[in-house]
XYZ file of C-alpha atoms in Angstrom:
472
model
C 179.728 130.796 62.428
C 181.506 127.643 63.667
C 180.389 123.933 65.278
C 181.271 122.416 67.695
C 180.401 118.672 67.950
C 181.009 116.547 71.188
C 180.838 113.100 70.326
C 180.603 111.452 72.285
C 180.234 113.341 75.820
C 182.083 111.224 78.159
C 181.491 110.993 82.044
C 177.696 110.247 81.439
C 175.907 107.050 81.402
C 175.180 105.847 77.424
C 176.081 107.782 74.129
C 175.216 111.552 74.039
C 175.987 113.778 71.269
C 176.541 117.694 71.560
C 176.165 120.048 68.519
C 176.293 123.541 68.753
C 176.846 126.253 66.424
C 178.605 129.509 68.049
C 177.935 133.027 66.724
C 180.442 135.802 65.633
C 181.440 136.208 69.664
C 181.874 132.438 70.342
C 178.152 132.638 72.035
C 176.061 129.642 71.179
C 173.420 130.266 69.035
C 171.687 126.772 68.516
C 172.415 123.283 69.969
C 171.304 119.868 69.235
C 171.432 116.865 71.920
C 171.068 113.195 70.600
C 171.070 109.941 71.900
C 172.343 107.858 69.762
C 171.467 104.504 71.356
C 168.162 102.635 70.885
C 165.758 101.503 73.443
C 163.529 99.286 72.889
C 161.658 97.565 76.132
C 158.233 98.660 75.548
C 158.352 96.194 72.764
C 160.064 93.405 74.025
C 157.748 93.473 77.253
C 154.470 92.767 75.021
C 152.948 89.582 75.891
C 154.692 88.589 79.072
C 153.306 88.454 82.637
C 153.202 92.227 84.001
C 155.167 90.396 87.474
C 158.284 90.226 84.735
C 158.399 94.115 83.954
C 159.505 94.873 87.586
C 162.717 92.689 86.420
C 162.963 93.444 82.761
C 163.033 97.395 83.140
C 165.430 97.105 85.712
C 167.969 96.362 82.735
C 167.654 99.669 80.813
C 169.664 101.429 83.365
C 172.558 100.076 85.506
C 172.615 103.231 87.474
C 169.399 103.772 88.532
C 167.637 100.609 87.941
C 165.945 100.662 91.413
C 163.621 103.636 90.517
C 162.762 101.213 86.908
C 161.603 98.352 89.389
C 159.637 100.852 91.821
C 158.042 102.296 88.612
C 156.638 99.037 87.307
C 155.796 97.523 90.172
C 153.814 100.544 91.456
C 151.302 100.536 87.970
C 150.871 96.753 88.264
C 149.533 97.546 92.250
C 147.881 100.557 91.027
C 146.130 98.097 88.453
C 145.324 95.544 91.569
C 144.309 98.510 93.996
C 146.930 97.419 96.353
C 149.205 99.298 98.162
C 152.183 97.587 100.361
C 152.451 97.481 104.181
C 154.829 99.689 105.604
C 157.417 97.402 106.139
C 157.312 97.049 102.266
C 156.935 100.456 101.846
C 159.997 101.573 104.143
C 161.855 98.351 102.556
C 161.758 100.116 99.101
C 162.667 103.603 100.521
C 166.043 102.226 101.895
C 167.127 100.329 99.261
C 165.972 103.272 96.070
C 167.447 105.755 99.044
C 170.638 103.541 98.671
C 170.416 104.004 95.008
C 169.881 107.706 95.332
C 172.726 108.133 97.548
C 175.582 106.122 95.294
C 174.656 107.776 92.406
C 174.562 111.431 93.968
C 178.026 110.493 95.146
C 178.822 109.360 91.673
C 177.600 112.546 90.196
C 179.526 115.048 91.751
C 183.269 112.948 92.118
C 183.554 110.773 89.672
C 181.048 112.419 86.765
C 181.545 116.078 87.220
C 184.504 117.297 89.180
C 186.867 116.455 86.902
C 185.334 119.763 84.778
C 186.563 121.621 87.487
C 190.245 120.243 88.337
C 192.822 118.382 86.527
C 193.297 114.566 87.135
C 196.572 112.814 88.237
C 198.531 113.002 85.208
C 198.206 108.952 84.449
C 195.384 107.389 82.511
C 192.323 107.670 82.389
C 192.801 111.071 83.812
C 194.994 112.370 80.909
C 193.945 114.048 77.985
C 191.334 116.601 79.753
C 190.669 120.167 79.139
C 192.865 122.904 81.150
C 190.584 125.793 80.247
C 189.595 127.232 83.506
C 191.097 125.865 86.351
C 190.744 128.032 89.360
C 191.481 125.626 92.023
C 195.353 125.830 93.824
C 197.797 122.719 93.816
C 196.633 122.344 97.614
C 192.701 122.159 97.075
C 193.227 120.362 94.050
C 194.929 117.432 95.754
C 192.194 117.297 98.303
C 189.492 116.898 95.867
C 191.430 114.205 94.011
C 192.057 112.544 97.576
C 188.140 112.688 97.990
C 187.712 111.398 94.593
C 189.419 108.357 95.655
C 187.278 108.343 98.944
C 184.007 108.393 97.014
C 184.661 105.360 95.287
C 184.707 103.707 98.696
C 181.834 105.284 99.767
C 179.751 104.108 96.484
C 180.610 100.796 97.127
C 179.404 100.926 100.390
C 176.204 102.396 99.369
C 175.696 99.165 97.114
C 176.576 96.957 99.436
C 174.173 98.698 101.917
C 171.415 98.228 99.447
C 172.004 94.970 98.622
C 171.639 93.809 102.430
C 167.390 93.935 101.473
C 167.719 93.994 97.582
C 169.688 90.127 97.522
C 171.847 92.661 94.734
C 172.794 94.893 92.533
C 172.616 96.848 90.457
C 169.447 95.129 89.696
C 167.061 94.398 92.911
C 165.996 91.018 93.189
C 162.707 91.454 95.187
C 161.056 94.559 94.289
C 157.864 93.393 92.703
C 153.911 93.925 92.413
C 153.058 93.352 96.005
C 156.102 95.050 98.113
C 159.730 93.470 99.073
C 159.652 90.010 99.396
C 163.210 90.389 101.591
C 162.240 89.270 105.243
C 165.215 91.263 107.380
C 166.858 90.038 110.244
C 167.927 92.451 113.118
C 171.396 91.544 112.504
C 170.884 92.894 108.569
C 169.426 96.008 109.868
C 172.290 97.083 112.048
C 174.422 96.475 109.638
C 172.557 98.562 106.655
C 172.700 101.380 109.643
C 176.116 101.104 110.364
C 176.695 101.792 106.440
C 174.198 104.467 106.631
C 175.997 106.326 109.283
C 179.631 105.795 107.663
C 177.803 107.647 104.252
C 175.585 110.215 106.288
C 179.001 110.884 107.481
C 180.805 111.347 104.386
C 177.855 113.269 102.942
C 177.541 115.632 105.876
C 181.164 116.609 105.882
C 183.050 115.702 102.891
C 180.669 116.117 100.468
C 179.158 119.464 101.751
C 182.938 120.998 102.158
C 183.703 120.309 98.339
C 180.254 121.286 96.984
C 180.645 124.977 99.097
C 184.244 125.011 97.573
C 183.199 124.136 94.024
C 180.248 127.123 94.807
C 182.615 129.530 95.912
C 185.227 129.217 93.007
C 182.809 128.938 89.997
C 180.077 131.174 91.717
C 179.347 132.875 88.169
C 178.377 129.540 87.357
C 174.848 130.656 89.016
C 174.244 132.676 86.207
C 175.074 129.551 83.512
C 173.118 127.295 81.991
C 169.970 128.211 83.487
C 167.483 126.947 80.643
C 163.634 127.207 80.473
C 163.405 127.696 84.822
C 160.379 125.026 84.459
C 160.898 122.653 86.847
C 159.124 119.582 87.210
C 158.437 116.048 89.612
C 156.738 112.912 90.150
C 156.955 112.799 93.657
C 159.270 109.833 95.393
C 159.436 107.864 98.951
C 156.326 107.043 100.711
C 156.480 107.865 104.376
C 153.146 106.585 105.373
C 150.077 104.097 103.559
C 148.512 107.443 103.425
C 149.997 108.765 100.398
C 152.435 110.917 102.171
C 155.891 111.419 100.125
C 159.092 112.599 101.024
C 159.446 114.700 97.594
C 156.312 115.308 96.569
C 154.942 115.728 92.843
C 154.644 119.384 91.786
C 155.726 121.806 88.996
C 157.780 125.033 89.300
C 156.970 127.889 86.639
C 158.971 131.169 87.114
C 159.569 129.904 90.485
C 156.264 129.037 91.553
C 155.263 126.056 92.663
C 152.411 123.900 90.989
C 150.308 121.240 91.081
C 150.941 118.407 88.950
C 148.453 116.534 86.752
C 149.292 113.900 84.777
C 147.069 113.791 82.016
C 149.162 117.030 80.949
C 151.840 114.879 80.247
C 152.135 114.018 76.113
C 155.241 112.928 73.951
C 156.178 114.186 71.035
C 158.484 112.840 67.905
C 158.893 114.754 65.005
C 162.555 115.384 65.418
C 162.712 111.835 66.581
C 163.716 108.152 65.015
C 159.970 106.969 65.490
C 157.573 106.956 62.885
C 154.844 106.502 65.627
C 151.944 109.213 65.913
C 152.718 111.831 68.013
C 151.601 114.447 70.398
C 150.255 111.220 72.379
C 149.820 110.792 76.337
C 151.698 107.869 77.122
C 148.919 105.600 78.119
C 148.136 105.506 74.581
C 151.500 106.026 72.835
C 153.456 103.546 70.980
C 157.180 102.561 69.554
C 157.841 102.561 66.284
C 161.154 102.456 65.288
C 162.302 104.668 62.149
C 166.130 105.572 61.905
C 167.003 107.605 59.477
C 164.052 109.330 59.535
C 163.904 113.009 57.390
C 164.894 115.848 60.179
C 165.018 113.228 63.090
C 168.623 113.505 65.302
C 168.086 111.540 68.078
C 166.178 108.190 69.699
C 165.109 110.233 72.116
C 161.244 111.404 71.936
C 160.236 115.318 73.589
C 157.564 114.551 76.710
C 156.056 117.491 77.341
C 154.069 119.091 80.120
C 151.270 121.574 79.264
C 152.663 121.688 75.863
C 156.098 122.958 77.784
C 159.826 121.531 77.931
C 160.441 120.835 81.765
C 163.692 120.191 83.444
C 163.839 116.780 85.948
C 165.817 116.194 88.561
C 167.273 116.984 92.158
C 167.027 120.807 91.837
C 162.828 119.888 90.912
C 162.322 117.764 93.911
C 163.941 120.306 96.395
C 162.393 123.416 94.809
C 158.870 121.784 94.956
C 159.499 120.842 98.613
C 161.135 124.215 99.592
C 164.634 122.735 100.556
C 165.970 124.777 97.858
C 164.936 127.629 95.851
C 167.657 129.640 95.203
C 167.993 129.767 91.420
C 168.224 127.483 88.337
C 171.844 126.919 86.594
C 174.537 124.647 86.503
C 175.465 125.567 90.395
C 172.288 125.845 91.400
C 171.339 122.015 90.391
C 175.163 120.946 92.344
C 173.797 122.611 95.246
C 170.484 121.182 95.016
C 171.789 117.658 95.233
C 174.094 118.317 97.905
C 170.711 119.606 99.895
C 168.619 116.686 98.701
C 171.295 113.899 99.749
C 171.708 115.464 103.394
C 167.975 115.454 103.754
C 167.314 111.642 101.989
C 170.085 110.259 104.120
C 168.919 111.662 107.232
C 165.245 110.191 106.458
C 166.612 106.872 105.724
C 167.792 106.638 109.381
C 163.757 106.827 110.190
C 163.004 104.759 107.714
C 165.266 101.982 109.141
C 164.041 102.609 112.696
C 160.761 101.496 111.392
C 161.583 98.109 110.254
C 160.325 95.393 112.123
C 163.114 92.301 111.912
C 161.050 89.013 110.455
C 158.242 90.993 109.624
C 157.311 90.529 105.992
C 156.422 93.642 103.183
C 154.997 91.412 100.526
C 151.386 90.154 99.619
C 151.276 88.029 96.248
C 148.525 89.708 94.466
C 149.386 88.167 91.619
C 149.256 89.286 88.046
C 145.817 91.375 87.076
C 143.771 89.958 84.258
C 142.858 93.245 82.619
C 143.600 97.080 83.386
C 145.954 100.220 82.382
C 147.738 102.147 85.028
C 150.540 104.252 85.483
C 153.518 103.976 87.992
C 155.078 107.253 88.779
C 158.122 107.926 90.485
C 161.956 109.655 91.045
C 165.355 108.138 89.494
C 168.104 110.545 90.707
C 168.201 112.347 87.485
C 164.259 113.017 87.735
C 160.827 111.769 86.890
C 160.209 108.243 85.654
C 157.037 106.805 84.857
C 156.017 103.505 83.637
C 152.013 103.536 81.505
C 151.263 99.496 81.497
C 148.134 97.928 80.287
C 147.143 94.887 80.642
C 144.566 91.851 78.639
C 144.306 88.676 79.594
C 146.952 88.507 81.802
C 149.499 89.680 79.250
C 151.011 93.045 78.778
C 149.429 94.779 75.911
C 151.054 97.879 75.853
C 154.026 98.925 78.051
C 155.583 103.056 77.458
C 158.411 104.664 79.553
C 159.529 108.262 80.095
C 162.764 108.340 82.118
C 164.408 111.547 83.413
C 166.924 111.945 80.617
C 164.271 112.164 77.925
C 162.707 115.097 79.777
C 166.356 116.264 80.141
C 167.679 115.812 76.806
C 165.033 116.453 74.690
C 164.919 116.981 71.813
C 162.727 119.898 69.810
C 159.302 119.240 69.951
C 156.535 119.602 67.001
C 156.371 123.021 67.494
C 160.355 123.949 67.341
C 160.899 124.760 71.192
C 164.330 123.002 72.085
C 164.543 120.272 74.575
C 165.738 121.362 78.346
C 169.805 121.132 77.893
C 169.609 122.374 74.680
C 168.108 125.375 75.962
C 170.269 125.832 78.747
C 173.083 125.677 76.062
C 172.011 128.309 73.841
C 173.520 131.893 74.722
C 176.517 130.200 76.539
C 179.861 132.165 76.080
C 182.579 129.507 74.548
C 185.964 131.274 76.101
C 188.188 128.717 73.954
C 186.320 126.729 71.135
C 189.149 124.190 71.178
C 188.305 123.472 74.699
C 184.290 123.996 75.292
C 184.516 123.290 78.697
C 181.396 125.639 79.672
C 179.374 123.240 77.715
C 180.764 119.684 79.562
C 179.549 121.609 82.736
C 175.971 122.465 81.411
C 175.461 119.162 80.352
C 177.227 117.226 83.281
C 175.349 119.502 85.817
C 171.846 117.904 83.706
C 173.237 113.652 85.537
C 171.802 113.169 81.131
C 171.724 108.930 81.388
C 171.246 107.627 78.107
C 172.059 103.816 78.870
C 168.277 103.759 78.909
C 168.741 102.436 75.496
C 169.023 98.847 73.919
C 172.873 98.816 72.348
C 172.271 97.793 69.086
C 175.905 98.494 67.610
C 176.624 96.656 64.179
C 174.448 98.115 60.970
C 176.116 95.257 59.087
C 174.583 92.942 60.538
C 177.697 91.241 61.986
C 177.334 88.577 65.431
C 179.550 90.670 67.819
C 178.521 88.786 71.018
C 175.614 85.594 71.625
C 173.720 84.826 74.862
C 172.720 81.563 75.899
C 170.066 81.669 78.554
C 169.571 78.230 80.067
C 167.344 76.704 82.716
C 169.183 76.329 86.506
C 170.453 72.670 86.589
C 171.113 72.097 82.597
């Protein structure tokens, strides 16, 4: 028996740590996966007006801090019984869509490629595994060449965004009550002249290397495939009806569910928490504990149904039926691909339905009393925000983003959490160079910068903030 320890995993958001132990034939036979960063928002929003959340959450991620705002903002409505126009509505769509479509882009180029071909020999590229590089000189340079491309095109996709957001990576007008951005027609040509240079890239570009990657690594269909159970909140309204684009379901040995969210609990016995556990999240709470006995991570197990569940791209197309072809590390790449071509093409309808001057925002203000949930998609998956509110202060605030469905880890009754599962039974080829496990866990998006970096246990000042009033 030997271990191998990645420590951290780079080319993911936040600090993950790998463990696995390989068996006699260099097959994994256990894995850990720990976040080793500390969130801590549920606490630090207690006692403030539920309009700040919408702003506040958007900090624990810089990557997909759109979905955060959507999240809050929808349990605060949900509390209010409102729902926003369409022009709100469609508003959000295009600027989470914009969200969606950098960090897609950012997924496949920038975060996971580079398991697949080796870098230009200069930093940062240097230093990489070689283990298993199938592509020639010629297709390698082409992928590095659209490597280089994609960073264009995610900068586009911000700036596209922040034509109705005011910026980003934090939105400055997606609150309880809609999108307080009134846009000109001038604004929405432009955000569809970006939309057409990405629906471009996406369509062409992006399809061409995804087939490629497919076609090299095709056993790769047959790795990392995990639990199979699949599951989603549901994302982007298309009507005041209810209608989604994705909508929520479950997928258990391929078939599709419904989804109920009262089956939803957390659990934290292998987690820093000394909180009680085995709680929905409308009543759970956040009690620090590091260093607890038999606890590896800051990350707490949600379950559904008492089950580990896998988030994320391949979820949303499987429930809709845009994709149903397996579940693996290929399988989720291909998924992605098929979920960006069909959210871009949608966000050309959505902009068509804008109405220049128009406004998607009613101040409802802040409710006085209530609990409600706000449920939707981050690229990597399923985010929900449980708020509830007394007089006119937040009471209790709990968040499950995508990567703790992900990245699990064991639950109260020993099952694994969803990447640790799909590592287990892996073949190792070289144990110097694991690259088999960098592409289970890349093909996962895992985003642990939905943590509060808390870095020095001495104690030591490392860096002070001085938040002043405008004008002072």
């Amino acid at each position: 028996m030997s271990t191998i320890k990645l420590d951290p995993v780079t080319r993911l958001e936040g600090h993950l740590k790998v463990e696995v132990t390989l068996g006699a034939d260099n097959t994994v036979a256990s894995a850990t996966v720990a976040g080793m960063l500390f969130r801590d928002f549920e606490n630090m929003l207690l006692n403030r007006p539920p309009r700040d959340a919408s702003f506040l959450t958007q900090r624990i991620c810089g990557v997909c801090p759109v979905p955060q705002a959507v999240a809050s903002a929808k349990a605060v409505e949900k509390i209010k019984g409102f729902q926003p126009n369409l022009q709100g509505l469609m508003l959000r769509n295009l600027i989470q869509g914009a969200n969606f479509l950098d960090s897609g882009i950012t997924h496949f180029y920038h975060l996971s490629l580079l398991d697949y071909i080796q870098g230009p020999q200069m930093s940062p590229w240097t230093g990489g595994y070689t283990q298993d590089l199938r592509f020639s000189a010629a297709d390698t340079q082409t992928l590095t060449d659209h490597y280089i491309s994609a960073l264009q095109i995610r900068r586009k996709a911000n700036e596209m965004a922040a034509i109705f957001s005011g910026k980003l990576p934090h939105a400055a007008n997606i609150i309880p009550g809609g999108v307080t951005a009134l846009p000109s027609a001038t604004e929405i040509t432009n955000f569809r002249n970006y939309l057409n240079e990405i629906q471009s890239f996406i369509s062409s570009t992006y399809q061409s290397d995804v087939n490629m990657l497919a076609s090299a690594y095709s056993d790769y269909y047959n790795v990392g495939t995990g639990y199979g159970n699949l599951i989603t909140f549901g994302a982007f309204d298309t009507n005041t009806s209810g209608g989604l684009l994705f909508p929520a379901g479950t997928v258990t040995g391929g078939t599709v569910g419904t989804f109920n969210e009262a089956n939803i609990k957390e659990y934290n016995k292998y987690s820093y928490y000394s909180s009680p556990s085995g709680q929905a999240p409308a009543s759970g709470t956040t009690t620090a504990s590091y260093g607890k006995s038999g606890a590896y991570t800051w990350l707490k197990s949600p379950r559904y149904n008492n089950t580990p569940f896998e988030a994320g791209p391949l979820a949303r197309a499987w429930v809709s039926g845009d994709y149903r072809r397996g579940v693996s590390v290929m399988d989720r790449h291909m998924a992605r691909y098929v979920e960006m071509a069909k959210l871009v093409s949608n966000m050309q309808t959505w902009v068509d339905q804008l109405t220049p001057g128009a406004s998607g925002f009613t101040n409802i203000g802040d409710p006085v009393t209530g609990s409600a949930s706000g449920l939707t998609e981050a690229p990597r998956g399923a985010i929900g925000h449980w708020v509830s509110v007394s007089s006119s202060k937040i009471s209790k605030y709990q968040i499950i983003t995508p990567t703790c469905w992900n990245a699990s880890p064991m639950d109260d009754s020993g099952n694994p959490g969803p990447v640790e599962k799909a590592l287990i039974g892996t073949h190792v080829a070289d144990p110097a160079q694991p690259v088999e496990l960098l592409r289970i866990v890349h093909s996962f998006d895992p985003c642990t910068g939905c943590s509060v970096h808390v870095m020095s246990p001495d104690g030591v000042e490392m860096s002070k903030f001085v938040v002043q009033p405008l004008g002072k």
